[in-house]
């Protein structure tokens, strides 16, 4: 009887140890608005609904101020060593894995670099946004085929606004 208990205890401990040896779940890092800049456009990255990031296998994280900038970076650098990519839910700012989100392309939404794509955790939330605004819902696969047009007029307005907000801080 004692050996059965010992075998059972050992089996439970072994199962626990083996289950904890699995691949560690990749998590996004917190945005530091004081120091984080977009890897593509070098603009400050706000801790908001437009922030995105790529986490590499080695743990290094790259942050972007606009989902379009992240796609430019991925296009230039590939995704071979990427452990995970994250976007933010437009309503809650919750981090979502890139492949799991639903997207809306809306030419009138003001994203930092004017790529005009926003992300949602739930397809229903994307549809609710669309019902109240304009644009088109995109799945992850459709997003991969998206042409990423930039609204140049909106981009210029955003850049001017961002520079106005940072005037006088060069010496800090």
mmCIF file of C-alpha atoms in Angstrom:
data_model
loop_
_atom_site.group_PDB
_atom_site.id
_atom_site.type_symbol
_atom_site.label_atom_id
_atom_site.label_comp_id
_atom_site.label_asym_id
_atom_site.label_seq_id
_atom_site.Cartn_x
_atom_site.Cartn_y
_atom_site.Cartn_z
ATOM 1 C CA UNK A 1 0.000 0.000 0.000
ATOM 2 C CA UNK A 2 2.810 2.347 0.900
ATOM 3 C CA UNK A 3 4.564 1.745 -2.433
ATOM 4 C CA UNK A 4 1.378 2.600 -4.339
ATOM 5 C CA UNK A 5 1.136 5.916 -2.475
ATOM 6 C CA UNK A 6 4.801 6.586 -3.180
ATOM 7 C CA UNK A 7 4.365 5.799 -6.873
ATOM 8 C CA UNK A 8 1.257 7.997 -7.041
ATOM 9 C CA UNK A 9 3.028 10.870 -5.283
ATOM 10 C CA UNK A 10 6.063 10.519 -7.520
ATOM 11 C CA UNK A 11 3.823 10.421 -10.619
ATOM 12 C CA UNK A 12 1.997 13.585 -9.572
ATOM 13 C CA UNK A 13 5.266 15.412 -8.891
ATOM 14 C CA UNK A 14 6.706 14.196 -12.196
ATOM 15 C CA UNK A 15 3.625 15.358 -14.133
ATOM 16 C CA UNK A 16 3.816 18.760 -12.441
ATOM 17 C CA UNK A 17 7.510 19.120 -13.277
ATOM 18 C CA UNK A 18 7.022 18.045 -16.892
ATOM 19 C CA UNK A 19 4.109 20.405 -17.390
ATOM 20 C CA UNK A 20 6.154 23.324 -16.065
ATOM 21 C CA UNK A 21 8.972 22.535 -18.523
ATOM 22 C CA UNK A 22 6.827 23.557 -21.479
ATOM 23 C CA UNK A 23 7.513 26.600 -23.579
ATOM 24 C CA UNK A 24 7.163 29.813 -21.583
ATOM 25 C CA UNK A 25 4.334 32.030 -22.762
ATOM 26 C CA UNK A 26 5.620 35.222 -24.366
ATOM 27 C CA UNK A 27 4.249 38.411 -22.829
ATOM 28 C CA UNK A 28 4.353 41.996 -24.126
ATOM 29 C CA UNK A 29 6.478 44.477 -22.211
ATOM 30 C CA UNK A 30 5.144 47.680 -20.706
ATOM 31 C CA UNK A 31 5.486 50.828 -22.814
ATOM 32 C CA UNK A 32 7.701 53.509 -21.290
ATOM 33 C CA UNK A 33 6.454 56.785 -22.755
ATOM 34 C CA UNK A 34 9.579 58.601 -21.517
ATOM 35 C CA UNK A 35 12.036 56.508 -23.530
ATOM 36 C CA UNK A 36 10.289 54.237 -26.053
ATOM 37 C CA UNK A 37 10.450 55.254 -29.697
ATOM 38 C CA UNK A 38 9.098 53.504 -32.759
ATOM 39 C CA UNK A 39 11.653 51.262 -34.472
ATOM 40 C CA UNK A 40 10.538 52.539 -37.891
ATOM 41 C CA UNK A 41 9.664 56.230 -37.649
ATOM 42 C CA UNK A 42 11.482 57.122 -34.383
ATOM 43 C CA UNK A 43 8.399 58.879 -33.008
ATOM 44 C CA UNK A 44 7.590 58.550 -29.310
ATOM 45 C CA UNK A 45 5.411 55.532 -28.545
ATOM 46 C CA UNK A 46 2.401 56.377 -26.421
ATOM 47 C CA UNK A 47 0.986 53.757 -24.069
ATOM 48 C CA UNK A 48 -2.316 53.789 -25.927
ATOM 49 C CA UNK A 49 -4.603 51.839 -28.258
ATOM 50 C CA UNK A 50 -2.227 52.282 -31.234
ATOM 51 C CA UNK A 51 0.945 50.851 -29.644
ATOM 52 C CA UNK A 52 2.191 47.534 -31.007
ATOM 53 C CA UNK A 53 5.226 45.373 -30.371
ATOM 54 C CA UNK A 54 7.258 42.446 -31.550
ATOM 55 C CA UNK A 55 8.978 40.194 -29.005
ATOM 56 C CA UNK A 56 11.938 38.199 -30.283
ATOM 57 C CA UNK A 57 12.970 34.669 -29.262
ATOM 58 C CA UNK A 58 15.884 36.177 -27.292
ATOM 59 C CA UNK A 59 13.430 38.321 -25.275
ATOM 60 C CA UNK A 60 14.213 41.659 -26.962
ATOM 61 C CA UNK A 61 11.116 43.738 -27.624
ATOM 62 C CA UNK A 62 10.589 46.245 -30.438
ATOM 63 C CA UNK A 63 7.784 48.783 -30.024
ATOM 64 C CA UNK A 64 5.900 50.740 -32.675
ATOM 65 C CA UNK A 65 3.563 53.718 -32.562
ATOM 66 C CA UNK A 66 1.296 52.414 -35.344
ATOM 67 C CA UNK A 67 0.417 48.940 -36.600
ATOM 68 C CA UNK A 68 1.557 50.010 -40.075
ATOM 69 C CA UNK A 69 5.063 50.711 -38.733
ATOM 70 C CA UNK A 70 5.147 47.208 -37.233
ATOM 71 C CA UNK A 71 4.260 45.719 -40.623
ATOM 72 C CA UNK A 72 6.950 47.818 -42.333
ATOM 73 C CA UNK A 73 9.467 46.459 -39.782
ATOM 74 C CA UNK A 74 8.277 42.865 -40.225
ATOM 75 C CA UNK A 75 8.500 43.245 -44.006
ATOM 76 C CA UNK A 76 12.079 44.516 -43.733
ATOM 77 C CA UNK A 77 13.252 42.123 -41.010
ATOM 78 C CA UNK A 78 11.171 38.978 -41.466
ATOM 79 C CA UNK A 79 9.595 36.977 -38.689
ATOM 80 C CA UNK A 80 12.060 34.101 -38.360
ATOM 81 C CA UNK A 81 13.185 34.964 -34.813
ATOM 82 C CA UNK A 82 9.886 36.523 -33.692
ATOM 83 C CA UNK A 83 8.409 34.814 -30.647
ATOM 84 C CA UNK A 84 5.168 36.849 -30.685
ATOM 85 C CA UNK A 85 3.658 40.065 -32.019
ATOM 86 C CA UNK A 86 1.092 42.131 -30.151
ATOM 87 C CA UNK A 87 -1.453 44.832 -30.923
ATOM 88 C CA UNK A 88 -3.810 46.687 -28.615
ATOM 89 C CA UNK A 89 -7.587 46.500 -28.410
ATOM 90 C CA UNK A 90 -8.908 49.867 -29.628
ATOM 91 C CA UNK A 91 -11.466 50.089 -26.813
ATOM 92 C CA UNK A 92 -9.716 48.549 -23.792
ATOM 93 C CA UNK A 93 -5.998 48.918 -24.695
ATOM 94 C CA UNK A 94 -5.579 45.237 -23.735
ATOM 95 C CA UNK A 95 -2.659 43.492 -25.471
ATOM 96 C CA UNK A 96 -3.742 40.898 -28.059
ATOM 97 C CA UNK A 97 -1.626 38.561 -30.128
ATOM 98 C CA UNK A 98 -1.457 39.859 -33.691
ATOM 99 C CA UNK A 99 -2.934 36.692 -35.207
ATOM 100 C CA UNK A 100 -5.912 36.656 -32.833
ATOM 101 C CA UNK A 101 -7.198 40.210 -33.339
ATOM 102 C CA UNK A 102 -9.784 41.537 -35.775
ATOM 103 C CA UNK A 103 -8.941 44.739 -37.628
ATOM 104 C CA UNK A 104 -10.729 47.717 -39.120
ATOM 105 C CA UNK A 105 -9.303 49.861 -41.891
ATOM 106 C CA UNK A 106 -10.932 53.284 -41.630
ATOM 107 C CA UNK A 107 -9.465 56.193 -43.588
ATOM 108 C CA UNK A 108 -10.942 58.662 -41.088
ATOM 109 C CA UNK A 109 -9.473 57.206 -37.881
ATOM 110 C CA UNK A 110 -6.390 59.110 -36.726
ATOM 111 C CA UNK A 111 -3.579 56.653 -36.067
ATOM 112 C CA UNK A 112 -0.103 58.042 -35.250
ATOM 113 C CA UNK A 113 1.449 57.457 -38.678
ATOM 114 C CA UNK A 114 -1.840 57.554 -40.594
ATOM 115 C CA UNK A 115 -1.985 53.913 -41.650
ATOM 116 C CA UNK A 116 -5.601 54.022 -40.395
ATOM 117 C CA UNK A 117 -5.831 50.427 -39.130
ATOM 118 C CA UNK A 118 -7.108 49.656 -35.625
ATOM 119 C CA UNK A 119 -7.415 46.345 -33.803
ATOM 120 C CA UNK A 120 -10.034 44.670 -31.657
ATOM 121 C CA UNK A 121 -9.959 41.589 -29.443
ATOM 122 C CA UNK A 122 -13.432 40.523 -30.564
ATOM 123 C CA UNK A 123 -14.901 40.563 -34.072
ATOM 124 C CA UNK A 124 -18.174 41.810 -32.565
ATOM 125 C CA UNK A 125 -16.424 44.929 -31.241
ATOM 126 C CA UNK A 126 -14.901 45.576 -34.672
ATOM 127 C CA UNK A 127 -18.363 45.293 -36.213
ATOM 128 C CA UNK A 128 -19.823 47.646 -33.592
ATOM 129 C CA UNK A 129 -17.128 50.196 -34.461
ATOM 130 C CA UNK A 130 -17.929 49.763 -38.143
ATOM 131 C CA UNK A 131 -21.672 50.203 -37.523
ATOM 132 C CA UNK A 132 -20.954 53.597 -35.937
ATOM 133 C CA UNK A 133 -18.166 54.719 -38.302
ATOM 134 C CA UNK A 134 -16.902 53.639 -41.703
ATOM 135 C CA UNK A 135 -14.279 51.339 -43.135
ATOM 136 C CA UNK A 136 -13.844 47.622 -43.609
ATOM 137 C CA UNK A 137 -13.288 44.711 -41.242
ATOM 138 C CA UNK A 138 -10.112 42.724 -41.880
ATOM 139 C CA UNK A 139 -9.090 39.338 -40.534
ATOM 140 C CA UNK A 140 -5.424 38.646 -39.784
ATOM 141 C CA UNK A 141 -5.049 36.890 -43.155
ATOM 142 C CA UNK A 142 -6.599 39.861 -44.946
ATOM 143 C CA UNK A 143 -4.318 42.198 -42.996
ATOM 144 C CA UNK A 144 -1.315 40.303 -44.391
ATOM 145 C CA UNK A 145 -2.554 41.200 -47.894
ATOM 146 C CA UNK A 146 -3.358 44.830 -46.969
ATOM 147 C CA UNK A 147 -1.453 47.403 -49.081
ATOM 148 C CA UNK A 148 -0.823 49.806 -46.154
ATOM 149 C CA UNK A 149 -1.622 53.114 -47.850
ATOM 150 C CA UNK A 150 -0.597 56.127 -45.784
ATOM 151 C CA UNK A 151 -2.880 59.114 -45.473
ATOM 152 C CA UNK A 152 -0.092 61.675 -46.098
ATOM 153 C CA UNK A 153 -2.177 64.699 -45.049
ATOM 154 C CA UNK A 154 -3.130 63.057 -41.746
ATOM 155 C CA UNK A 155 0.446 61.830 -41.225
ATOM 156 C CA UNK A 156 1.786 65.377 -41.593
ATOM 157 C CA UNK A 157 -0.815 66.723 -39.147
ATOM 158 C CA UNK A 158 0.055 64.001 -36.614
ATOM 159 C CA UNK A 159 3.788 64.657 -36.921
ATOM 160 C CA UNK A 160 3.310 68.414 -36.460
ATOM 161 C CA UNK A 161 1.126 67.794 -33.410
ATOM 162 C CA UNK A 162 3.669 65.365 -31.921
ATOM 163 C CA UNK A 163 6.534 67.838 -32.394
ATOM 164 C CA UNK A 164 4.492 70.678 -30.834
ATOM 165 C CA UNK A 165 3.936 68.568 -27.738
ATOM 166 C CA UNK A 166 7.694 67.894 -27.370
ATOM 167 C CA UNK A 167 9.022 71.440 -27.853
ATOM 168 C CA UNK A 168 11.265 72.663 -25.077
ATOM 169 C CA UNK A 169 12.153 69.152 -23.887
ATOM 170 C CA UNK A 170 15.386 68.698 -25.861
ATOM 171 C CA UNK A 171 17.612 69.549 -22.882
ATOM 172 C CA UNK A 172 15.833 67.358 -20.342
#
